[in-house]
Amino acid sequence: MEININKLLRIPSFFTLVFFSTLFSCGDDDPSLVEEDVVLIAIDNPDEITAALTIEGATLRNGTPPLPTADFNAPFLDEAEGDLLAITGSELIIPVDEETASEVAGVYIQVKGASDYFDVPASSLGSTGGRSIFGKANKNSRKQQDIAVYIGLPDNLSPGEFCVLYCVYDQENRISNIVEVCIEVLSFGGEGSEFLTANTWEMTSQSFYEEYDGFVYSDTTVVGFVYEEIYDYPLHCEGQPTQNVEVTLSYKIDYLLFTLTSDGGFQVEESEYKRNIDFENTNCAEGLIYDEEIEINITEGAWSYNSQISELILISTYEDFDGSIRRATVVSTLSAYQENGNLILVFEEGTKGSGTYSYSETIFSPS
């Protein structure tokens, strides 16, 4: 039996509970508890924001980026899919959707209204994807992009909204069209959130319901329960008749711990057991061989809570795909409340009965 830490999940399709591995850095100070001598960066001051942003490998240049090139062969970008969410002290990933196939040499990106802009070479760019936590992710969880800019936000950036302008350039120095996207910055932590940080929370179950394209799907995953899928599998044998063997796949969540800290960080630690077919060693002579493994997955990120509407926002990034650079910011917006001493997290999107609706409810007990 093999133990894998921070391994990309490959959960069988009949299970709906999805988690992902990441290492995420968030700030050291809760903005609601900022000491008086900490100077906040004004969200409406583009030059102060620019000076405080961190983009690895980028060069800061004075002025504005070159204008788009009037050339049919110049790169072309699709418009942004909507505003992004970020939390102070965390990483913001801006997906760049290029429609053409020209090779991108870099990205110019500028805080709107700033005196300087960043020149980000292709070597510092990555790509994005998206997976969910405690229900479907939204906002920054976009379709997979081949280009993304990674931006570190300072701990002392004041909440609010700022916008950036970006374009790409190719190997021939042809400039694409300019795209604007705005970022809503939230404080990490939040007033009235003491119940979230009072315990380490241990998941007991998650229920999931979805309506889509005329189909209804529902499922419940209970921690500690072994789920099995049994079916006939045709084992092809060279020179012999095909053998039909009965396969029993197994899956179990051993535990899942959810911890939120008062400085605005969170961690999810999950241990799960899987038994799948070992296709490499299964053969007619040996028969059906199984591969058993335990995966321990750790997710870390930043959180923000709005007590007025009981809304909890979790922002995480991850990097995987066999070690290649592919990161994404995943934003999960959830309702959070206590009931009989338990923590309940609810994700809901759409209207029930409309044909497009998702609902999940995750229950935690104090650990």
mmCIF file of C-alpha atoms in Angstrom:
data_model
loop_
_atom_site.group_PDB
_atom_site.id
_atom_site.type_symbol
_atom_site.label_atom_id
_atom_site.label_comp_id
_atom_site.label_asym_id
_atom_site.label_seq_id
_atom_site.Cartn_x
_atom_site.Cartn_y
_atom_site.Cartn_z
ATOM 1 C CA MET A 1 0.000 0.000 0.000
ATOM 2 C CA GLU A 2 1.457 3.331 -1.090
ATOM 3 C CA ILE A 3 1.102 6.696 0.606
ATOM 4 C CA ASN A 4 1.189 9.765 -1.651
ATOM 5 C CA ILE A 5 1.373 13.324 -0.344
ATOM 6 C CA ASN A 6 -0.005 16.188 -2.464
ATOM 7 C CA LYS A 7 -0.793 13.954 -5.420
ATOM 8 C CA LEU A 8 -3.246 14.952 -8.155
ATOM 9 C CA LEU A 9 -6.557 13.244 -7.380
ATOM 10 C CA ARG A 10 -8.056 10.721 -9.741
ATOM 11 C CA ILE A 11 -11.324 9.933 -7.969
ATOM 12 C CA PRO A 12 -13.667 7.537 -9.854
ATOM 13 C CA SER A 13 -16.518 9.323 -11.631
ATOM 14 C CA PHE A 14 -19.186 7.922 -9.351
ATOM 15 C CA PHE A 15 -17.858 9.992 -6.443
ATOM 16 C CA THR A 16 -18.569 13.710 -6.411
ATOM 17 C CA LEU A 17 -16.533 14.949 -3.492
ATOM 18 C CA VAL A 18 -13.542 16.720 -5.025
ATOM 19 C CA PHE A 19 -10.558 18.219 -3.281
ATOM 20 C CA PHE A 20 -7.237 19.412 -4.626
ATOM 21 C CA SER A 21 -3.631 19.772 -3.476
ATOM 22 C CA THR A 22 -1.805 23.081 -3.252
ATOM 23 C CA LEU A 23 0.688 25.081 -1.310
ATOM 24 C CA PHE A 24 -0.592 28.616 -0.739
ATOM 25 C CA SER A 25 0.948 31.563 1.029
ATOM 26 C CA CYS A 26 -1.244 34.044 2.854
ATOM 27 C CA GLY A 27 -0.582 37.028 5.074
ATOM 28 C CA ASP A 28 0.527 37.124 8.649
ATOM 29 C CA ASP A 29 -1.863 39.789 9.904
ATOM 30 C CA ASP A 30 -5.647 39.939 10.065
ATOM 31 C CA PRO A 31 -6.615 43.352 8.616
ATOM 32 C CA SER A 32 -9.373 43.622 11.238
ATOM 33 C CA LEU A 33 -6.588 43.526 13.856
ATOM 34 C CA VAL A 34 -3.996 45.669 12.044
ATOM 35 C CA GLU A 35 -1.830 47.668 14.408
ATOM 36 C CA GLU A 36 -2.012 51.431 14.160
ATOM 37 C CA ASP A 37 1.550 51.776 12.853
ATOM 38 C CA VAL A 38 0.821 49.586 9.786
ATOM 39 C CA VAL A 39 0.309 51.831 6.766
ATOM 40 C CA LEU A 40 -2.362 50.567 4.377
ATOM 41 C CA ILE A 41 -1.870 50.876 0.626
ATOM 42 C CA ALA A 42 -4.744 52.873 -0.811
ATOM 43 C CA ILE A 43 -6.770 50.791 -3.254
ATOM 44 C CA ASP A 44 -7.463 53.941 -5.288
ATOM 45 C CA ASN A 45 -3.757 54.816 -5.722
ATOM 46 C CA PRO A 46 -2.518 52.979 -8.859
ATOM 47 C CA ASP A 47 1.141 53.902 -8.326
ATOM 48 C CA GLU A 48 1.169 52.646 -4.711
ATOM 49 C CA ILE A 49 -0.465 49.399 -5.793
ATOM 50 C CA THR A 50 2.051 48.943 -8.625
ATOM 51 C CA ALA A 51 4.995 49.456 -6.291
ATOM 52 C CA ALA A 52 3.650 46.812 -3.890
ATOM 53 C CA LEU A 53 2.793 44.062 -6.392
ATOM 54 C CA THR A 54 5.158 41.127 -6.912
ATOM 55 C CA ILE A 55 5.496 39.487 -10.337
ATOM 56 C CA GLU A 56 8.437 37.103 -10.497
ATOM 57 C CA GLY A 57 10.738 37.709 -13.471
ATOM 58 C CA ALA A 58 8.943 40.875 -14.587
ATOM 59 C CA THR A 59 10.592 44.202 -15.433
ATOM 60 C CA LEU A 60 8.949 47.423 -14.307
ATOM 61 C CA ARG A 61 8.966 50.028 -17.090
ATOM 62 C CA ASN A 62 7.964 53.671 -17.054
ATOM 63 C CA GLY A 63 5.028 54.923 -19.103
ATOM 64 C CA THR A 64 2.384 52.864 -20.881
ATOM 65 C CA PRO A 65 2.745 49.711 -22.991
ATOM 66 C CA PRO A 66 3.129 50.009 -26.763
ATOM 67 C CA LEU A 67 -0.104 50.384 -28.735
ATOM 68 C CA PRO A 68 -1.689 47.374 -30.481
ATOM 69 C CA THR A 69 -0.157 46.459 -33.825
ATOM 70 C CA ALA A 70 -2.295 46.988 -36.929
ATOM 71 C CA ASP A 71 -1.364 43.636 -38.423
ATOM 72 C CA PHE A 72 -3.639 40.717 -39.262
ATOM 73 C CA ASN A 73 -0.987 38.362 -37.859
ATOM 74 C CA ALA A 74 -0.783 40.123 -34.494
ATOM 75 C CA PRO A 75 -2.016 38.135 -31.462
ATOM 76 C CA PHE A 76 -5.654 38.585 -30.467
ATOM 77 C CA LEU A 77 -7.141 38.244 -26.981
ATOM 78 C CA ASP A 78 -10.699 37.468 -25.953
ATOM 79 C CA GLU A 79 -12.311 39.783 -23.456
ATOM 80 C CA ALA A 80 -12.121 38.827 -19.775
ATOM 81 C CA GLU A 81 -14.950 36.583 -18.572
ATOM 82 C CA GLY A 82 -15.737 38.850 -15.631
ATOM 83 C CA ASP A 83 -14.216 40.426 -12.555
ATOM 84 C CA LEU A 84 -11.842 38.498 -10.287
ATOM 85 C CA LEU A 85 -11.782 38.067 -6.505
ATOM 86 C CA ALA A 86 -8.653 38.245 -4.376
ATOM 87 C CA ILE A 87 -7.728 38.381 -0.681
ATOM 88 C CA THR A 88 -4.996 40.614 0.699
ATOM 89 C CA GLY A 89 -1.681 38.829 1.111
ATOM 90 C CA SER A 90 -2.587 36.052 -1.330
ATOM 91 C CA GLU A 91 -1.726 35.279 -4.936
ATOM 92 C CA LEU A 92 -3.815 36.617 -7.787
ATOM 93 C CA ILE A 93 -3.712 34.678 -11.046
ATOM 94 C CA ILE A 94 -4.957 36.475 -14.140
ATOM 95 C CA PRO A 95 -5.922 34.127 -16.992
ATOM 96 C CA VAL A 96 -5.136 35.402 -20.490
ATOM 97 C CA ASP A 97 -7.268 33.934 -23.262
ATOM 98 C CA GLU A 98 -5.422 34.122 -26.579
ATOM 99 C CA GLU A 99 -7.506 33.202 -29.621
ATOM 100 C CA THR A 100 -4.699 33.014 -32.153
ATOM 101 C CA ALA A 101 -1.944 30.439 -32.360
ATOM 102 C CA SER A 102 1.025 32.815 -32.525
ATOM 103 C CA GLU A 103 3.804 32.162 -30.027
ATOM 104 C CA VAL A 104 3.558 34.597 -27.117
ATOM 105 C CA ALA A 105 6.844 36.180 -26.060
ATOM 106 C CA GLY A 106 5.430 38.026 -23.062
ATOM 107 C CA VAL A 107 2.652 40.056 -21.467
ATOM 108 C CA TYR A 108 2.431 43.763 -20.732
ATOM 109 C CA ILE A 109 0.238 44.453 -17.695
ATOM 110 C CA GLN A 110 -0.517 47.764 -16.002
ATOM 111 C CA VAL A 111 -2.630 48.845 -13.062
ATOM 112 C CA LYS A 112 -5.139 51.201 -14.651
ATOM 113 C CA GLY A 113 -4.012 54.784 -14.130
ATOM 114 C CA ALA A 114 -0.457 53.899 -13.007
ATOM 115 C CA SER A 115 2.698 55.613 -14.272
ATOM 116 C CA ASP A 116 4.542 52.299 -14.802
ATOM 117 C CA TYR A 117 3.758 48.888 -16.255
ATOM 118 C CA PHE A 118 5.134 45.345 -15.990
ATOM 119 C CA ASP A 119 6.839 43.502 -18.825
ATOM 120 C CA VAL A 120 6.394 39.801 -18.022
ATOM 121 C CA PRO A 121 8.449 37.445 -20.231
ATOM 122 C CA ALA A 122 7.062 34.120 -21.419
ATOM 123 C CA SER A 123 9.438 32.289 -19.065
ATOM 124 C CA SER A 124 7.539 33.768 -16.100
ATOM 125 C CA LEU A 125 4.095 32.899 -17.421
ATOM 126 C CA GLY A 126 2.160 29.765 -16.578
ATOM 127 C CA SER A 127 -1.201 28.284 -17.421
ATOM 128 C CA THR A 128 -4.374 27.702 -15.467
ATOM 129 C CA GLY A 129 -7.040 25.155 -14.795
ATOM 130 C CA GLY A 130 -9.642 24.805 -12.071
ATOM 131 C CA ARG A 131 -11.030 22.359 -9.537
ATOM 132 C CA SER A 132 -13.450 22.810 -6.695
ATOM 133 C CA ILE A 133 -13.597 22.580 -2.921
ATOM 134 C CA PHE A 134 -16.770 21.991 -0.850
ATOM 135 C CA GLY A 135 -18.918 22.311 -3.971
ATOM 136 C CA LYS A 136 -18.367 23.923 -7.334
ATOM 137 C CA ALA A 137 -15.879 26.761 -7.579
ATOM 138 C CA ASN A 138 -16.720 30.036 -9.268
ATOM 139 C CA LYS A 139 -15.372 33.469 -10.149
ATOM 140 C CA ASN A 140 -11.678 32.786 -10.837
ATOM 141 C CA SER A 141 -12.221 29.107 -11.600
ATOM 142 C CA ARG A 142 -12.177 29.431 -15.358
ATOM 143 C CA LYS A 143 -11.679 27.141 -18.291
ATOM 144 C CA GLN A 144 -8.131 25.990 -18.826
ATOM 145 C CA GLN A 145 -5.941 28.778 -20.216
ATOM 146 C CA ASP A 146 -2.516 28.394 -21.774
ATOM 147 C CA ILE A 147 -1.336 31.762 -20.423
ATOM 148 C CA ALA A 148 -1.594 33.202 -16.926
ATOM 149 C CA VAL A 149 0.109 35.994 -14.977
ATOM 150 C CA TYR A 150 0.890 35.291 -11.303
ATOM 151 C CA ILE A 151 0.738 38.350 -9.051
ATOM 152 C CA GLY A 152 1.527 38.490 -5.341
ATOM 153 C CA LEU A 153 -0.672 40.916 -3.381
ATOM 154 C CA PRO A 154 0.725 42.672 -0.288
ATOM 155 C CA ASP A 155 -0.668 42.052 3.200
ATOM 156 C CA ASN A 156 -1.450 45.726 3.737
ATOM 157 C CA LEU A 157 -3.474 46.384 0.587
ATOM 158 C CA SER A 158 -6.742 48.013 1.624
ATOM 159 C CA PRO A 159 -9.983 46.308 0.541
ATOM 160 C CA GLY A 160 -11.776 47.580 -2.532
ATOM 161 C CA GLU A 161 -11.404 47.310 -6.282
ATOM 162 C CA PHE A 162 -8.681 48.092 -8.783
ATOM 163 C CA CYS A 163 -8.430 47.291 -12.477
ATOM 164 C CA VAL A 164 -5.578 46.184 -14.721
ATOM 165 C CA LEU A 165 -4.983 46.441 -18.463
ATOM 166 C CA TYR A 166 -3.028 43.744 -20.263
ATOM 167 C CA CYS A 167 -1.952 42.700 -23.749
ATOM 168 C CA VAL A 168 0.487 40.151 -25.163
ATOM 169 C CA TYR A 169 3.308 40.443 -27.661
ATOM 170 C CA ASP A 170 4.764 37.781 -29.928
ATOM 171 C CA GLN A 171 8.250 36.927 -31.151
ATOM 172 C CA GLU A 172 7.942 39.575 -33.887
ATOM 173 C CA ASN A 173 7.056 42.254 -31.307
ATOM 174 C CA ARG A 174 3.500 42.481 -32.605
ATOM 175 C CA ILE A 175 1.128 43.714 -29.892
ATOM 176 C CA SER A 176 -2.361 42.324 -29.271
ATOM 177 C CA ASN A 177 -5.506 44.206 -28.387
ATOM 178 C CA ILE A 178 -5.814 45.513 -24.801
ATOM 179 C CA VAL A 179 -8.078 43.769 -22.279
ATOM 180 C CA GLU A 180 -9.304 45.207 -18.984
ATOM 181 C CA VAL A 181 -10.227 43.185 -15.916
ATOM 182 C CA CYS A 182 -11.114 44.428 -12.431
ATOM 183 C CA ILE A 183 -10.178 42.750 -9.151
ATOM 184 C CA GLU A 184 -12.260 42.955 -5.981
ATOM 185 C CA VAL A 185 -9.882 42.743 -3.014
ATOM 186 C CA LEU A 186 -11.242 41.395 0.278
ATOM 187 C CA SER A 187 -9.746 41.537 3.778
ATOM 188 C CA PHE A 188 -8.756 38.129 5.096
ATOM 189 C CA GLY A 189 -10.527 36.984 8.235
ATOM 190 C CA GLY A 190 -13.548 39.028 9.251
ATOM 191 C CA GLU A 191 -15.700 40.234 12.109
ATOM 192 C CA GLY A 192 -18.092 37.752 13.686
ATOM 193 C CA SER A 193 -16.005 34.823 12.497
ATOM 194 C CA GLU A 194 -14.910 33.513 15.898
ATOM 195 C CA PHE A 195 -17.038 30.374 15.515
ATOM 196 C CA LEU A 196 -15.019 29.423 12.439
ATOM 197 C CA THR A 197 -11.671 29.551 14.215
ATOM 198 C CA ALA A 198 -12.872 28.084 17.534
ATOM 199 C CA ASN A 199 -12.235 24.484 16.467
ATOM 200 C CA THR A 200 -10.539 22.239 14.002
ATOM 201 C CA TRP A 201 -13.502 20.879 12.062
ATOM 202 C CA GLU A 202 -13.793 17.219 11.057
ATOM 203 C CA MET A 203 -16.032 16.453 8.100
ATOM 204 C CA THR A 204 -18.754 13.887 8.679
ATOM 205 C CA SER A 205 -20.601 13.966 5.342
ATOM 206 C CA GLN A 206 -21.303 15.853 2.131
ATOM 207 C CA SER A 207 -24.529 15.763 0.140
ATOM 208 C CA PHE A 208 -24.659 16.846 -3.480
ATOM 209 C CA TYR A 209 -27.588 17.561 -5.827
ATOM 210 C CA GLU A 210 -27.425 18.754 -9.427
ATOM 211 C CA GLU A 211 -29.844 19.398 -12.281
ATOM 212 C CA TYR A 212 -28.331 19.798 -15.711
ATOM 213 C CA ASP A 213 -29.604 19.358 -19.253
ATOM 214 C CA GLY A 214 -32.641 17.367 -18.153
ATOM 215 C CA PHE A 215 -30.724 15.044 -15.821
ATOM 216 C CA VAL A 216 -30.837 14.983 -12.014
ATOM 217 C CA TYR A 217 -27.896 13.660 -10.043
ATOM 218 C CA SER A 218 -27.580 13.331 -6.267
ATOM 219 C CA ASP A 219 -25.112 11.616 -3.962
ATOM 220 C CA THR A 220 -23.952 11.576 -0.358
ATOM 221 C CA THR A 221 -20.445 10.808 0.830
ATOM 222 C CA VAL A 222 -20.020 9.771 4.485
ATOM 223 C CA VAL A 223 -16.560 9.843 6.050
ATOM 224 C CA GLY A 224 -15.355 6.383 7.060
ATOM 225 C CA PHE A 225 -17.821 4.522 4.836
ATOM 226 C CA VAL A 226 -16.404 2.251 2.107
ATOM 227 C CA TYR A 227 -18.047 2.855 -1.258
ATOM 228 C CA GLU A 228 -17.884 0.115 -3.863
ATOM 229 C CA GLU A 229 -18.574 -0.091 -7.564
ATOM 230 C CA ILE A 230 -19.043 -3.614 -8.912
ATOM 231 C CA TYR A 231 -19.131 -4.429 -12.603
ATOM 232 C CA ASP A 232 -18.027 -7.049 -15.156
ATOM 233 C CA TYR A 233 -14.740 -6.401 -16.915
ATOM 234 C CA PRO A 234 -13.716 -8.151 -20.178
ATOM 235 C CA LEU A 235 -10.189 -9.547 -19.797
ATOM 236 C CA HIS A 236 -8.786 -10.051 -23.280
ATOM 237 C CA CYS A 237 -6.368 -12.964 -23.590
ATOM 238 C CA GLU A 238 -4.168 -13.526 -26.602
ATOM 239 C CA GLY A 239 -5.163 -16.725 -28.396
ATOM 240 C CA GLN A 240 -7.846 -17.477 -25.809
ATOM 241 C CA PRO A 241 -11.495 -16.536 -25.333
ATOM 242 C CA THR A 242 -12.166 -13.280 -23.493
ATOM 243 C CA GLN A 243 -12.676 -13.801 -19.775
ATOM 244 C CA ASN A 244 -15.328 -11.774 -17.955
ATOM 245 C CA VAL A 245 -14.197 -11.005 -14.418
ATOM 246 C CA GLU A 246 -16.061 -9.213 -11.653
ATOM 247 C CA VAL A 247 -14.357 -6.000 -10.571
ATOM 248 C CA THR A 248 -14.917 -4.317 -7.203
ATOM 249 C CA LEU A 249 -13.530 -0.812 -6.944
ATOM 250 C CA SER A 250 -13.395 0.767 -3.489
ATOM 251 C CA TYR A 251 -13.143 4.308 -2.157
ATOM 252 C CA LYS A 252 -13.183 5.726 1.364
ATOM 253 C CA ILE A 253 -12.419 9.049 3.007
ATOM 254 C CA ASP A 254 -10.557 8.151 6.194
ATOM 255 C CA TYR A 255 -10.722 11.707 7.536
ATOM 256 C CA LEU A 256 -10.941 15.309 6.414
ATOM 257 C CA LEU A 257 -9.888 18.125 8.751
ATOM 258 C CA PHE A 258 -10.729 21.783 8.045
ATOM 259 C CA THR A 259 -8.871 24.439 10.065
ATOM 260 C CA LEU A 260 -9.320 28.218 9.817
ATOM 261 C CA THR A 261 -6.866 30.442 11.670
ATOM 262 C CA SER A 262 -7.410 33.932 13.037
ATOM 263 C CA ASP A 263 -4.724 35.350 10.732
ATOM 264 C CA GLY A 264 -6.852 34.549 7.685
ATOM 265 C CA GLY A 265 -5.362 31.220 6.586
ATOM 266 C CA PHE A 266 -7.064 27.862 6.200
ATOM 267 C CA GLN A 267 -5.987 24.273 5.674
ATOM 268 C CA VAL A 268 -7.813 21.158 4.524
ATOM 269 C CA GLU A 269 -6.101 17.839 5.227
ATOM 270 C CA GLU A 270 -7.705 14.734 3.757
ATOM 271 C CA SER A 271 -6.755 11.072 3.843
ATOM 272 C CA GLU A 272 -8.488 8.773 1.386
ATOM 273 C CA TYR A 273 -8.216 5.118 0.432
ATOM 274 C CA LYS A 274 -8.648 3.829 -3.131
ATOM 275 C CA ARG A 275 -8.607 0.406 -4.727
ATOM 276 C CA ASN A 276 -8.440 0.381 -8.524
ATOM 277 C CA ILE A 277 -7.490 -2.130 -11.217
ATOM 278 C CA ASP A 278 -3.758 -2.539 -11.707
ATOM 279 C CA PHE A 279 -3.920 -2.606 -15.505
ATOM 280 C CA GLU A 280 -0.174 -3.076 -15.894
ATOM 281 C CA ASN A 281 -0.087 -6.361 -13.960
ATOM 282 C CA THR A 282 -3.559 -7.715 -14.651
ATOM 283 C CA ASN A 283 -3.400 -10.559 -17.193
ATOM 284 C CA CYS A 284 -4.997 -13.872 -18.013
ATOM 285 C CA ALA A 285 -2.330 -15.884 -16.204
ATOM 286 C CA GLU A 286 -2.409 -13.898 -12.960
ATOM 287 C CA GLY A 287 -6.021 -12.816 -13.200
ATOM 288 C CA LEU A 288 -7.353 -9.546 -11.835
ATOM 289 C CA ILE A 289 -4.782 -7.546 -9.823
ATOM 290 C CA TYR A 290 -5.742 -4.532 -7.717
ATOM 291 C CA ASP A 291 -3.734 -1.423 -6.864
ATOM 292 C CA GLU A 292 -4.383 -0.054 -3.370
ATOM 293 C CA GLU A 293 -3.180 3.326 -2.166
ATOM 294 C CA ILE A 294 -3.700 5.935 0.523
ATOM 295 C CA GLU A 295 -3.458 9.565 -0.521
ATOM 296 C CA ILE A 296 -2.964 12.388 1.958
ATOM 297 C CA ASN A 297 -3.850 15.704 0.349
ATOM 298 C CA ILE A 298 -3.295 19.141 1.847
ATOM 299 C CA THR A 299 -5.006 22.303 0.623
ATOM 300 C CA GLU A 300 -4.014 25.694 2.022
ATOM 301 C CA GLY A 301 -5.377 29.130 1.272
ATOM 302 C CA ALA A 302 -6.874 32.374 2.503
ATOM 303 C CA TRP A 303 -10.381 33.057 3.737
ATOM 304 C CA SER A 304 -12.711 36.004 4.178
ATOM 305 C CA TYR A 305 -16.035 36.055 6.039
ATOM 306 C CA ASN A 306 -18.970 38.469 5.758
ATOM 307 C CA SER A 307 -21.098 38.061 8.883
ATOM 308 C CA GLN A 308 -23.938 40.191 7.490
ATOM 309 C CA ILE A 309 -24.801 37.567 4.891
ATOM 310 C CA SER A 310 -23.023 34.538 6.503
ATOM 311 C CA GLU A 311 -20.784 34.231 3.441
ATOM 312 C CA LEU A 312 -17.428 32.466 3.571
ATOM 313 C CA ILE A 313 -15.007 32.888 0.676
ATOM 314 C CA LEU A 314 -12.090 30.465 0.292
ATOM 315 C CA ILE A 315 -9.313 31.278 -2.170
ATOM 316 C CA SER A 316 -6.684 28.692 -3.027
ATOM 317 C CA THR A 317 -4.122 28.077 -5.698
ATOM 318 C CA TYR A 318 -2.603 24.806 -6.792
ATOM 319 C CA GLU A 319 0.174 23.570 -9.032
ATOM 320 C CA ASP A 320 0.292 20.085 -10.470
ATOM 321 C CA PHE A 321 0.152 18.260 -13.827
ATOM 322 C CA ASP A 322 3.268 16.200 -13.160
ATOM 323 C CA GLY A 323 5.282 19.168 -11.964
ATOM 324 C CA SER A 324 4.718 21.406 -14.966
ATOM 325 C CA ILE A 325 3.790 25.009 -14.257
ATOM 326 C CA ARG A 326 0.014 25.096 -14.242
ATOM 327 C CA ARG A 327 -1.594 27.044 -11.434
ATOM 328 C CA ALA A 328 -5.066 28.388 -10.831
ATOM 329 C CA THR A 329 -6.792 30.577 -8.340
ATOM 330 C CA VAL A 330 -9.953 28.799 -7.219
ATOM 331 C CA VAL A 331 -12.606 30.843 -5.439
ATOM 332 C CA SER A 332 -15.377 29.056 -3.528
ATOM 333 C CA THR A 333 -18.248 31.175 -2.183
ATOM 334 C CA LEU A 334 -20.205 29.366 0.519
ATOM 335 C CA SER A 335 -22.850 29.975 3.139
ATOM 336 C CA ALA A 336 -21.418 29.150 6.582
ATOM 337 C CA TYR A 337 -23.355 28.698 9.811
ATOM 338 C CA GLN A 338 -23.512 26.612 12.972
ATOM 339 C CA GLU A 339 -26.250 24.131 13.798
ATOM 340 C CA ASN A 340 -26.279 21.969 16.949
ATOM 341 C CA GLY A 341 -22.573 22.663 17.419
ATOM 342 C CA ASN A 342 -21.712 21.567 13.881
ATOM 343 C CA LEU A 343 -20.319 23.707 11.080
ATOM 344 C CA ILE A 344 -22.408 23.655 7.899
ATOM 345 C CA LEU A 345 -21.038 24.857 4.561
ATOM 346 C CA VAL A 346 -23.509 25.248 1.703
ATOM 347 C CA PHE A 347 -22.867 25.927 -1.962
ATOM 348 C CA GLU A 348 -25.844 26.818 -4.152
ATOM 349 C CA GLU A 349 -25.973 28.015 -7.731
ATOM 350 C CA GLY A 350 -28.999 28.497 -9.964
ATOM 351 C CA THR A 351 -32.682 27.865 -9.206
ATOM 352 C CA LYS A 352 -34.033 24.433 -8.328
ATOM 353 C CA GLY A 353 -36.394 23.164 -10.986
ATOM 354 C CA SER A 354 -34.953 25.436 -13.675
ATOM 355 C CA GLY A 355 -32.851 22.674 -15.240
ATOM 356 C CA THR A 356 -29.518 24.234 -14.250
ATOM 357 C CA TYR A 357 -28.966 24.003 -10.504
ATOM 358 C CA SER A 358 -26.231 22.839 -8.128
ATOM 359 C CA TYR A 359 -26.393 22.380 -4.362
ATOM 360 C CA SER A 360 -23.962 20.854 -1.892
ATOM 361 C CA GLU A 361 -24.022 20.695 1.901
ATOM 362 C CA THR A 362 -20.924 19.724 3.868
ATOM 363 C CA ILE A 363 -21.240 18.957 7.602
ATOM 364 C CA PHE A 364 -18.375 19.191 10.093
ATOM 365 C CA SER A 365 -18.240 18.333 13.761
ATOM 366 C CA PRO A 366 -15.695 19.785 16.228
ATOM 367 C CA SER A 367 -12.541 17.667 16.194
#
